[in-house]
PDB file of C-alpha atoms and ligand atoms in Angstrom:
ATOM      1  CA  MET A  78     124.723 -88.190 -81.496  1.00 62.00           C
ATOM      2  CA  ASP A  79     126.788 -84.796 -79.819  1.00 83.00           C
ATOM      3  CA  ARG A  80     126.653 -85.049 -76.453  1.00 94.00           C
ATOM      4  CA  LYS A  81     127.753 -81.462 -74.603  1.00 97.00           C
ATOM      5  CA  ILE A  82     127.339 -80.125 -71.339  1.00 98.00           C
ATOM      6  CA  SER A  83     125.870 -76.117 -72.833  1.00 98.00           C
ATOM      7  CA  PHE A  84     126.989 -73.487 -70.424  1.00 98.00           C
ATOM      8  CA  ILE A  85     123.675 -70.433 -71.790  1.00 98.00           C
ATOM      9  CA  GLY A  86     124.145 -67.069 -71.196  1.00 98.00           C
ATOM     10  CA  VAL A  87     120.110 -65.513 -70.660  1.00 98.00           C
ATOM     11  CA  GLY A  88     120.890 -62.511 -70.069  1.00 98.00           C
ATOM     12  CA  PRO A  89     120.502 -59.439 -67.915  1.00 97.00           C
ATOM     13  CA  GLY A  90     116.876 -60.666 -66.946  1.00 97.00           C
ATOM     14  CA  ASP A  91     114.542 -59.601 -69.803  1.00 97.00           C
ATOM     15  CA  PRO A  92     113.700 -63.232 -71.458  1.00 97.00           C
ATOM     16  CA  ASP A  93     113.068 -60.940 -74.743  1.00 97.00           C
ATOM     17  CA  LEU A  94     116.658 -61.088 -74.308  1.00 98.00           C
ATOM     18  CA  LEU A  95     117.113 -64.243 -74.428  1.00 98.00           C
ATOM     19  CA  THR A  96     119.088 -65.821 -77.668  1.00 98.00           C
ATOM     20  CA  ILE A  97     117.445 -67.819 -79.662  1.00 98.00           C
ATOM     21  CA  LYS A  98     119.561 -70.495 -79.277  1.00 98.00           C
ATOM     22  CA  ALA A  99     119.379 -70.454 -75.552  1.00 98.00           C
ATOM     23  CA  LEU A 100     115.420 -70.282 -75.535  1.00 98.00           C
ATOM     24  CA  LYS A 101     115.990 -73.784 -77.668  1.00 98.00           C
ATOM     25  CA  LYS A 102     118.347 -75.098 -75.097  1.00 98.00           C
ATOM     26  CA  ILE A 103     116.039 -74.573 -72.314  1.00 98.00           C
ATOM     27  CA  GLU A 104     113.177 -75.791 -74.121  1.00 98.00           C
ATOM     28  CA  SER A 105     114.929 -78.765 -75.033  1.00 97.00           C
ATOM     29  CA  ALA A 106     116.516 -79.552 -71.755  1.00 98.00           C
ATOM     30  CA  ASP A 107     115.589 -82.384 -69.003  1.00 98.00           C
ATOM     31  CA  VAL A 108     118.168 -81.092 -65.935  1.00 98.00           C
ATOM     32  CA  ILE A 109     118.849 -77.453 -65.996  1.00 98.00           C
ATOM     33  CA  PHE A 110     121.256 -75.816 -63.740  1.00 97.00           C
ATOM     34  CA  TRP A 111     120.521 -71.891 -62.887  1.00 95.00           C
ATOM     35  CA  ALA A 112     122.966 -68.617 -61.262  1.00 88.00           C
ATOM     36  CA  ASP A 113     119.082 -68.748 -59.336  1.00 88.00           C
ATOM     37  CA  SER A 114     119.391 -65.287 -57.475  1.00 87.00           C
ATOM     38  CA  LEU A 115     120.975 -63.774 -60.609  1.00 91.00           C
ATOM     39  CA  ILE A 116     118.048 -65.850 -63.176  1.00 95.00           C
ATOM     40  CA  PRO A 117     114.981 -64.153 -63.049  1.00 95.00           C
ATOM     41  CA  GLU A 118     112.153 -67.148 -62.613  1.00 94.00           C
ATOM     42  CA  LYS A 119     110.741 -66.523 -66.263  1.00 95.00           C
ATOM     43  CA  ILE A 120     113.674 -67.454 -67.434  1.00 97.00           C
ATOM     44  CA  ILE A 121     113.182 -71.100 -66.140  1.00 96.00           C
ATOM     45  CA  ASN A 122     109.504 -70.828 -67.421  1.00 96.00           C
ATOM     46  CA  PHE A 123     110.799 -71.728 -70.490  1.00 97.00           C
ATOM     47  CA  SER A 124     110.984 -75.420 -69.785  1.00 96.00           C
ATOM     48  CA  SER A 125     109.520 -78.079 -69.602  1.00 96.00           C
ATOM     49  CA  VAL A 126     106.967 -79.019 -66.058  1.00 96.00           C
ATOM     50  CA  SER A 127     109.015 -82.410 -66.307  1.00 97.00           C
ATOM     51  CA  SER A 128     112.783 -80.676 -66.536  1.00 97.00           C
ATOM     52  CA  GLU A 129     114.279 -81.595 -62.846  1.00 97.00           C
ATOM     53  CA  LYS A 130     115.137 -77.366 -62.711  1.00 97.00           C
ATOM     54  CA  ILE A 131     118.407 -77.382 -59.472  1.00 97.00           C
ATOM     55  CA  LYS A 132     119.462 -74.437 -57.875  1.00 96.00           C
ATOM     56  CA  THR A 133     122.863 -73.794 -57.750  1.00 93.00           C
ATOM     57  CA  SER A 134     123.079 -70.577 -55.342  1.00 89.00           C
ATOM     58  CA  GLY A 135     123.480 -72.658 -52.389  1.00 92.00           C
ATOM     59  CA  LEU A 136     125.999 -75.679 -53.363  1.00 95.00           C
ATOM     60  CA  THR A 137     129.228 -75.802 -53.877  1.00 96.00           C
ATOM     61  CA  LEU A 138     131.623 -75.738 -57.301  1.00 96.00           C
ATOM     62  CA  GLU A 139     131.803 -80.202 -56.332  1.00 96.00           C
ATOM     63  CA  ARG A 140     128.113 -80.870 -55.399  1.00 97.00           C
ATOM     64  CA  ILE A 141     127.740 -79.350 -58.656  1.00 97.00           C
ATOM     65  CA  THR A 142     129.432 -81.032 -60.887  1.00 97.00           C
ATOM     66  CA  SER A 143     128.880 -84.216 -59.483  1.00 97.00           C
ATOM     67  CA  ILE A 144     125.449 -84.050 -59.777  1.00 97.00           C
ATOM     68  CA  MET A 145     126.095 -83.179 -63.559  1.00 98.00           C
ATOM     69  CA  ILE A 146     128.324 -85.969 -64.655  1.00 98.00           C
ATOM     70  CA  LYS A 147     126.175 -88.185 -63.207  1.00 98.00           C
ATOM     71  CA  ARG A 148     122.496 -87.041 -64.579  1.00 98.00           C
ATOM     72  CA  PHE A 149     124.704 -86.957 -67.787  1.00 98.00           C
ATOM     73  CA  ASN A 150     126.081 -89.844 -67.661  1.00 97.00           C
ATOM     74  CA  GLU A 151     122.597 -91.551 -67.834  1.00 97.00           C
ATOM     75  CA  GLY A 152     122.117 -89.301 -70.539  1.00 97.00           C
ATOM     76  CA  LYS A 153     119.996 -86.503 -69.673  1.00 98.00           C
ATOM     77  CA  ILE A 154     120.059 -83.135 -72.171  1.00 98.00           C
ATOM     78  CA  VAL A 155     121.811 -80.934 -69.693  1.00 98.00           C
ATOM     79  CA  ILE A 156     122.257 -77.433 -69.618  1.00 98.00           C
ATOM     80  CA  ARG A 157     123.487 -74.514 -66.849  1.00 98.00           C
ATOM     81  CA  LEU A 158     122.444 -71.021 -67.209  1.00 98.00           C
ATOM     82  CA  HIS A 159     124.479 -68.569 -66.891  1.00 97.00           C
ATOM     83  CA  ASP A 160     123.185 -64.330 -65.983  1.00 97.00           C
ATOM     84  CA  GLY A 161     124.208 -61.571 -68.882  1.00 98.00           C
ATOM     85  CA  ASP A 162     127.625 -63.731 -70.080  1.00 98.00           C
ATOM     86  CA  PRO A 163     129.373 -66.345 -68.943  1.00 97.00           C
ATOM     87  CA  CYS A 164     132.376 -65.357 -70.286  1.00 97.00           C
ATOM     88  CA  LEU A 165     131.811 -62.407 -67.155  1.00 97.00           C
ATOM     89  CA  TYR A 166     132.251 -63.367 -63.964  1.00 94.00           C
ATOM     90  CA  GLY A 167     130.873 -66.433 -64.109  1.00 91.00           C
ATOM     91  CA  ALA A 168     133.452 -69.510 -62.804  1.00 92.00           C
ATOM     92  CA  VAL A 169     132.761 -71.335 -65.931  1.00 95.00           C
ATOM     93  CA  LYS A 170     136.407 -72.384 -66.103  1.00 96.00           C
ATOM     94  CA  GLU A 171     136.209 -73.613 -63.537  1.00 96.00           C
ATOM     95  CA  GLN A 172     133.166 -75.736 -64.223  1.00 97.00           C
ATOM     96  CA  ILE A 173     134.699 -76.974 -67.795  1.00 97.00           C
ATOM     97  CA  ASP A 174     138.086 -78.397 -66.490  1.00 97.00           C
ATOM     98  CA  ILE A 175     136.350 -80.693 -64.493  1.00 97.00           C
ATOM     99  CA  LEU A 176     133.869 -81.258 -66.811  1.00 97.00           C
ATOM    100  CA  ASN A 177     136.605 -82.024 -69.345  1.00 97.00           C
ATOM    101  CA  GLN A 178     138.825 -84.425 -67.044  1.00 97.00           C
ATOM    102  CA  GLU A 179     136.395 -87.279 -67.184  1.00 96.00           C
ATOM    103  CA  ASN A 180     135.573 -86.229 -70.992  1.00 96.00           C
ATOM    104  CA  ILE A 181     132.668 -84.702 -70.735  1.00 97.00           C
ATOM    105  CA  GLU A 182     132.777 -82.219 -73.932  1.00 98.00           C
ATOM    106  CA  THR A 183     131.009 -78.575 -73.268  1.00 98.00           C
ATOM    107  CA  GLU A 184     129.816 -75.735 -75.344  1.00 98.00           C
ATOM    108  CA  VAL A 185     128.758 -71.736 -74.689  1.00 98.00           C
ATOM    109  CA  ILE A 186     126.541 -69.714 -75.725  1.00 98.00           C
ATOM    110  CA  PRO A 187     126.812 -66.727 -75.219  1.00 98.00           C
ATOM    111  CA  GLY A 188     123.904 -63.988 -74.284  1.00 98.00           C
ATOM    112  CA  VAL A 189     124.220 -60.261 -73.223  1.00 98.00           C
ATOM    113  CA  SER A 190     125.915 -59.371 -70.718  1.00 98.00           C
ATOM    114  CA  ALA A 191     124.440 -56.327 -68.475  1.00 98.00           C
ATOM    115  CA  PHE A 192     126.318 -53.443 -69.564  1.00 98.00           C
ATOM    116  CA  GLN A 193     124.746 -53.604 -73.002  1.00 98.00           C
ATOM    117  CA  VAL A 194     121.541 -53.568 -71.696  1.00 98.00           C
ATOM    118  CA  ALA A 195     122.223 -50.116 -69.569  1.00 98.00           C
ATOM    119  CA  ALA A 196     123.369 -48.529 -72.639  1.00 98.00           C
ATOM    120  CA  ALA A 197     120.765 -49.530 -74.389  1.00 98.00           C
ATOM    121  CA  TYR A 198     118.576 -48.319 -72.073  1.00 98.00           C
ATOM    122  CA  HIS A 199     119.530 -45.162 -72.106  1.00 98.00           C
ATOM    123  CA  GLN A 200     120.562 -45.354 -75.935  1.00 97.00           C
ATOM    124  CA  ALA A 201     124.107 -44.197 -74.728  1.00 97.00           C
ATOM    125  CA  GLU A 202     127.314 -45.442 -77.649  1.00 97.00           C
ATOM    126  CA  LEU A 203     130.168 -46.356 -75.320  1.00 97.00           C
ATOM    127  CA  THR A 204     133.364 -45.648 -78.049  1.00 97.00           C
ATOM    128  CA  ILE A 205     133.015 -41.948 -79.553  1.00 95.00           C
ATOM    129  CA  PRO A 206     135.329 -40.829 -82.449  1.00 93.00           C
ATOM    130  CA  GLU A 207     137.807 -38.281 -81.176  1.00 93.00           C
ATOM    131  CA  ILE A 208     136.510 -39.015 -77.165  1.00 96.00           C
ATOM    132  CA  THR A 209     137.140 -42.538 -76.471  1.00 96.00           C
ATOM    133  CA  GLN A 210     137.072 -45.388 -78.444  1.00 97.00           C
ATOM    134  CA  THR A 211     137.791 -48.746 -75.336  1.00 98.00           C
ATOM    135  CA  ILE A 212     135.395 -49.340 -72.970  1.00 98.00           C
ATOM    136  CA  ILE A 213     136.829 -51.677 -70.126  1.00 98.00           C
ATOM    137  CA  LEU A 214     134.984 -54.006 -68.162  1.00 98.00           C
ATOM    138  CA  SER A 215     136.636 -54.702 -64.555  1.00 97.00           C
ATOM    139  CA  ARG A 216     135.287 -54.775 -60.547  1.00 95.00           C
ATOM    140  CA  ALA A 217     136.523 -52.312 -58.322  1.00 92.00           C
ATOM    141  CA  GLY A 218     138.408 -54.726 -55.499  1.00 75.00           C
ATOM    142  CA  GLY A 219     136.729 -57.104 -53.848  1.00 64.00           C
ATOM    143  CA  ARG A 220     137.708 -60.803 -52.267  1.00 62.00           C
ATOM    144  CA  THR A 221     138.400 -61.734 -55.848  1.00 67.00           C
ATOM    145  CA  GLY A 222     141.654 -61.751 -56.903  1.00 80.00           C
ATOM    146  CA  MET A 223     142.468 -58.471 -58.277  1.00 84.00           C
ATOM    147  CA  PRO A 224     145.980 -58.253 -60.238  1.00 89.00           C
ATOM    148  CA  GLU A 225     147.388 -54.357 -58.698  1.00 88.00           C
ATOM    149  CA  LYS A 226     148.403 -54.130 -62.670  1.00 91.00           C
ATOM    150  CA  GLU A 227     144.508 -53.398 -62.809  1.00 92.00           C
ATOM    151  CA  SER A 228     143.402 -51.115 -59.953  1.00 92.00           C
ATOM    152  CA  LEU A 229     140.522 -48.701 -60.312  1.00 95.00           C
ATOM    153  CA  GLN A 230     143.590 -45.818 -60.469  1.00 94.00           C
ATOM    154  CA  ASN A 231     145.105 -48.274 -63.411  1.00 94.00           C
ATOM    155  CA  LEU A 232     142.522 -48.539 -65.645  1.00 96.00           C
ATOM    156  CA  ALA A 233     140.791 -44.622 -64.656  1.00 97.00           C
ATOM    157  CA  ARG A 234     143.764 -43.825 -65.968  1.00 97.00           C
ATOM    158  CA  HIS A 235     142.880 -44.281 -69.699  1.00 97.00           C
ATOM    159  CA  LYS A 236     139.671 -42.139 -69.258  1.00 97.00           C
ATOM    160  CA  SER A 237     137.980 -44.383 -71.288  1.00 98.00           C
ATOM    161  CA  SER A 238     133.900 -46.286 -70.497  1.00 98.00           C
ATOM    162  CA  LEU A 239     134.826 -48.109 -67.918  1.00 98.00           C
ATOM    163  CA  CYS A 240     131.994 -51.093 -66.799  1.00 98.00           C
ATOM    164  CA  LEU A 241     131.891 -51.948 -62.847  1.00 98.00           C
ATOM    165  CA  TYR A 242     130.425 -55.263 -61.956  1.00 97.00           C
ATOM    166  CA  LEU A 243     130.106 -55.960 -58.595  1.00 95.00           C
ATOM    167  CA  SER A 244     132.015 -53.272 -57.479  1.00 94.00           C
ATOM    168  CA  ALA A 245     128.342 -50.979 -55.203  1.00 95.00           C
ATOM    169  CA  ARG A 246     129.936 -52.486 -52.069  1.00 94.00           C
ATOM    170  CA  HIS A 247     133.290 -50.772 -53.047  1.00 94.00           C
ATOM    171  CA  ILE A 248     131.553 -47.263 -54.424  1.00 95.00           C
ATOM    172  CA  LYS A 249     132.910 -44.679 -51.036  1.00 95.00           C
ATOM    173  CA  SER A 250     137.018 -45.550 -52.680  1.00 94.00           C
ATOM    174  CA  SER A 251     136.053 -45.870 -56.403  1.00 96.00           C
ATOM    175  CA  GLN A 252     134.496 -42.544 -56.592  1.00 97.00           C
ATOM    176  CA  LYS A 253     137.338 -41.745 -54.965  1.00 97.00           C
ATOM    177  CA  THR A 254     139.769 -42.758 -57.388  1.00 96.00           C
ATOM    178  CA  LEU A 255     137.591 -42.551 -60.224  1.00 98.00           C
ATOM    179  CA  LEU A 256     137.542 -38.265 -59.545  1.00 98.00           C
ATOM    180  CA  GLU A 257     141.126 -37.828 -60.285  1.00 98.00           C
ATOM    181  CA  PHE A 258     140.955 -38.884 -63.835  1.00 98.00           C
ATOM    182  CA  TYR A 259     137.390 -37.634 -64.655  1.00 98.00           C
ATOM    183  CA  PRO A 260     135.611 -34.549 -63.734  1.00 98.00           C
ATOM    184  CA  PRO A 261     133.346 -34.529 -61.016  1.00 98.00           C
ATOM    185  CA  GLU A 262     130.277 -34.733 -63.934  1.00 98.00           C
ATOM    186  CA  THR A 263     131.233 -37.793 -66.278  1.00 98.00           C
ATOM    187  CA  LYS A 264     127.652 -39.467 -66.942  1.00 98.00           C
ATOM    188  CA  VAL A 265     127.379 -42.341 -65.218  1.00 98.00           C
ATOM    189  CA  ILE A 266     124.975 -45.341 -65.530  1.00 98.00           C
ATOM    190  CA  VAL A 267     123.845 -47.136 -62.493  1.00 98.00           C
ATOM    191  CA  GLY A 268     121.504 -49.848 -63.256  1.00 98.00           C
ATOM    192  CA  TYR A 269     120.099 -52.149 -61.014  1.00 98.00           C
ATOM    193  CA  ARG A 270     118.408 -55.909 -61.738  1.00 97.00           C
ATOM    194  CA  ALA A 271     118.156 -53.874 -65.035  1.00 97.00           C
ATOM    195  CA  SER A 272     115.502 -55.127 -66.948  1.00 97.00           C
ATOM    196  CA  TRP A 273     114.605 -57.623 -64.148  1.00 96.00           C
ATOM    197  CA  ASP A 274     110.127 -56.159 -63.619  1.00 95.00           C
ATOM    198  CA  ASP A 275     111.573 -54.218 -60.624  1.00 95.00           C
ATOM    199  CA  GLY A 276     114.506 -52.996 -61.587  1.00 97.00           C
ATOM    200  CA  TRP A 277     116.061 -49.908 -63.246  1.00 98.00           C
ATOM    201  CA  THR A 278     118.571 -47.975 -64.805  1.00 98.00           C
ATOM    202  CA  GLU A 279     119.538 -43.729 -64.655  1.00 98.00           C
ATOM    203  CA  ILE A 280     122.426 -41.693 -65.454  1.00 98.00           C
ATOM    204  CA  ILE A 281     123.743 -39.456 -62.562  1.00 98.00           C
ATOM    205  CA  GLU A 282     127.368 -37.475 -61.890  1.00 98.00           C
ATOM    206  CA  LEU A 283     129.814 -39.017 -61.187  1.00 98.00           C
ATOM    207  CA  LYS A 284     130.394 -36.559 -58.060  1.00 98.00           C
ATOM    208  CA  ASP A 285     127.391 -38.342 -57.048  1.00 98.00           C
ATOM    209  CA  MET A 286     128.211 -41.539 -57.110  1.00 98.00           C
ATOM    210  CA  GLU A 287     128.589 -42.710 -53.971  1.00 97.00           C
ATOM    211  CA  LYS A 288     125.169 -40.027 -52.106  1.00 98.00           C
ATOM    212  CA  PHE A 289     122.669 -41.771 -54.531  1.00 98.00           C
ATOM    213  CA  THR A 290     124.379 -45.819 -53.916  1.00 98.00           C
ATOM    214  CA  LEU A 291     123.491 -44.630 -49.959  1.00 97.00           C
ATOM    215  CA  GLU A 292     120.298 -43.375 -50.568  1.00 97.00           C
ATOM    216  CA  LYS A 293     119.349 -46.506 -53.204  1.00 96.00           C
ATOM    217  CA  GLU A 294     120.915 -48.607 -50.633  1.00 96.00           C
ATOM    218  CA  LEU A 295     122.299 -50.428 -53.299  1.00 96.00           C
ATOM    219  CA  ILE A 296     124.150 -53.401 -52.179  1.00 93.00           C
ATOM    220  CA  ARG A 297     124.053 -56.183 -55.312  1.00 91.00           C
ATOM    221  CA  THR A 298     122.890 -56.559 -58.673  1.00 95.00           C
ATOM    222  CA  THR A 299     123.626 -53.098 -59.740  1.00 97.00           C
ATOM    223  CA  ILE A 300     126.119 -51.652 -63.415  1.00 98.00           C
ATOM    224  CA  TYR A 301     128.658 -48.809 -63.144  1.00 98.00           C
ATOM    225  CA  ILE A 302     128.737 -47.126 -66.809  1.00 98.00           C
ATOM    226  CA  ILE A 303     131.467 -44.325 -66.114  1.00 98.00           C
ATOM    227  CA  SER A 304     131.754 -42.394 -69.342  1.00 98.00           C
ATOM    228  CA  PRO A 305     132.893 -39.176 -70.863  1.00 97.00           C
ATOM    229  CA  ALA A 306     130.868 -40.037 -74.074  1.00 97.00           C
ATOM    230  CA  ILE A 307     127.661 -40.837 -72.765  1.00 96.00           C
ATOM    231  CA  ASN A 308     125.788 -37.805 -73.337  1.00 91.00           C
ATOM    232  CA  ALA A 309     128.365 -36.075 -74.705  1.00 90.00           C
ATOM    233  CA  ILE A 310     128.069 -33.713 -78.077  1.00 80.00           C
ATOM    234  CA  THR A 311     129.489 -35.455 -80.707  1.00 78.00           C
ATOM    235  CA  ASN A 312     130.691 -34.512 -84.474  1.00 72.00           C
ATOM    236  CA  ARG A 313     128.978 -37.193 -87.479  1.00 69.00           C
ATOM    237  CA  SER A 314     131.126 -40.151 -87.801  1.00 70.00           C
ATOM    238  CA  ASN A 315     133.804 -40.690 -91.447  1.00 70.00           C
ATOM    239  CA  LEU A 316     131.706 -44.072 -91.478  1.00 68.00           C
ATOM    240  CA  TYR A 317     128.365 -42.065 -92.636  1.00 71.00           C
ATOM    241  CA  SER A 318     129.972 -39.247 -94.643  1.00 76.00           C
ATOM    242  CA  PRO A 319     130.309 -38.584 -98.931  1.00 73.00           C
ATOM    243  CA  SER A 320     133.431 -37.322 -98.273  1.00 71.00           C
ATOM    244  CA  TYR A 321     134.206 -40.885 -96.773  1.00 71.00           C
ATOM    245  CA  LYS A 322     134.673 -43.619 -99.424  1.00 72.00           C
ATOM    246  CA  HIS A 323     135.216 -47.327 -97.956  1.00 71.00           C
ATOM    247  CA  LEU A 324     134.738 -50.381 -99.432  1.00 70.00           C
ATOM    248  CA  PHE A 325     130.843 -50.866 -99.621  1.00 71.00           C
ATOM    249  CA  ARG A 326     130.908 -47.587-100.674  1.00 70.00           C
ATOM    250  CA  ASN A 327     132.757 -46.102-102.675  1.00 67.00           C
ATOM    251  CA  LYS A 328     130.884 -43.267-104.650  1.00 63.00           C
TER     252      LYS A 328
HETATM  253  C1  LIG B 600     128.688 -62.455 -61.349  1.00 92.85           C
HETATM  254  S1  LIG B 600     128.563 -61.241 -62.100  1.00 92.85           S
HETATM  255  C2  LIG B 600     127.846 -61.727 -63.385  1.00 92.85           C
HETATM  256  C3  LIG B 600     128.313 -60.777 -65.261  1.00 92.85           C
HETATM  257  C4  LIG B 600     126.674 -61.437 -65.957  1.00 92.85           C
HETATM  258  N1  LIG B 600     127.848 -62.698 -66.305  1.00 92.85           N
HETATM  259  C5  LIG B 600     126.524 -60.542 -67.426  1.00 92.85           C
HETATM  260  O1  LIG B 600     127.694 -60.824 -68.077  1.00 92.85           O
HETATM  261  O2  LIG B 600     126.585 -59.421 -66.824  1.00 92.85           O
HETATM  262  C6  LIG B 600     127.105 -59.824 -61.875  1.00 92.85           C
HETATM  263  C7  LIG B 600     126.842 -58.716 -61.449  1.00 92.85           C
HETATM  264  O3  LIG B 600     126.815 -59.093 -62.775  1.00 92.85           O
HETATM  265  C8  LIG B 600     126.423 -57.497 -62.414  1.00 92.85           C
HETATM  266  N2  LIG B 600     124.289 -57.332 -63.190  1.00 92.85           N
HETATM  267  C9  LIG B 600     124.296 -58.605 -63.632  1.00 92.85           C
HETATM  268  N3  LIG B 600     122.615 -58.567 -64.179  1.00 92.85           N
HETATM  269  C10 LIG B 600     122.547 -57.401 -63.774  1.00 92.85           C
HETATM  270  C11 LIG B 600     121.450 -56.197 -64.089  1.00 92.85           C
HETATM  271  N4  LIG B 600     120.330 -56.768 -64.715  1.00 92.85           N
HETATM  272  N5  LIG B 600     121.170 -54.593 -64.336  1.00 92.85           N
HETATM  273  C12 LIG B 600     122.814 -54.557 -63.112  1.00 92.85           C
HETATM  274  N6  LIG B 600     123.602 -55.497 -63.402  1.00 92.85           N
HETATM  275  C13 LIG B 600     123.580 -56.685 -63.246  1.00 92.85           C
HETATM  276  C14 LIG B 600     125.928 -56.749 -61.086  1.00 92.85           C
HETATM  277  O4  LIG B 600     127.956 -56.813 -61.925  1.00 92.85           O
HETATM  278  C15 LIG B 600     125.830 -58.028 -60.999  1.00 92.85           C
HETATM  279  O5  LIG B 600     126.578 -57.591 -59.981  1.00 92.85           O
END
């Protein structure tokens, strides 16, 4: 049998946003590692009662991977759950590298990321023709090495849709930088634990971002989407225009 350890994106919190593939993997796992500070218990409740559930928030990389390797070598089905999509700030590569060095195969199952659920709740299209066709996913500074070429100043220059993860603690300097490039009335979707039972999202203006963040005491699990496309007044797209012919509609 083709045995692998699966790294699974479980979405932003709402269990209904799990993919069917993720759900099947959770149901059939013997050992489940989960980022307990970012994944609600409801998702773990899909697992078998007999499965071993290991919270990762208090463990080191070495500890996590050594238990993974041990359980896998005992013949167990081992999975690792990450919030949102694992490709974003999931620290999956360092785990995968260690497992692959041990000749253990791995796979990644994608999930819905935080920016997607926050945009969806406001029915926001972040790529509106002539306004912006680009979405930047990034973070504002922080402890984790931010390359200088990706400074907020350099990213904001594009005036595209900009999604900031892990940035609530840096909101004062972020707002100041963003206001150098975006108009103060630019709409910002703020999502706190979006799609969790106690979560919410709201649209505010860029000029109020810092004040709002401080008032709501946001520190963790907050996403910001700054975009000229939110609530923009738009023309219809070419895609469904009667005067625009393309491969799937040539009449
Ligand atoms: C370590 S990163 C992981 C991101 C995740 N892999 C994803 O794709 O959404 C955690 C950060 O993602 C954002 N985040 C994750 N889930 C969220 C949610 N439900 N609501 C708001 N922000 C969320 C926050 O910025 C949080 O600090």
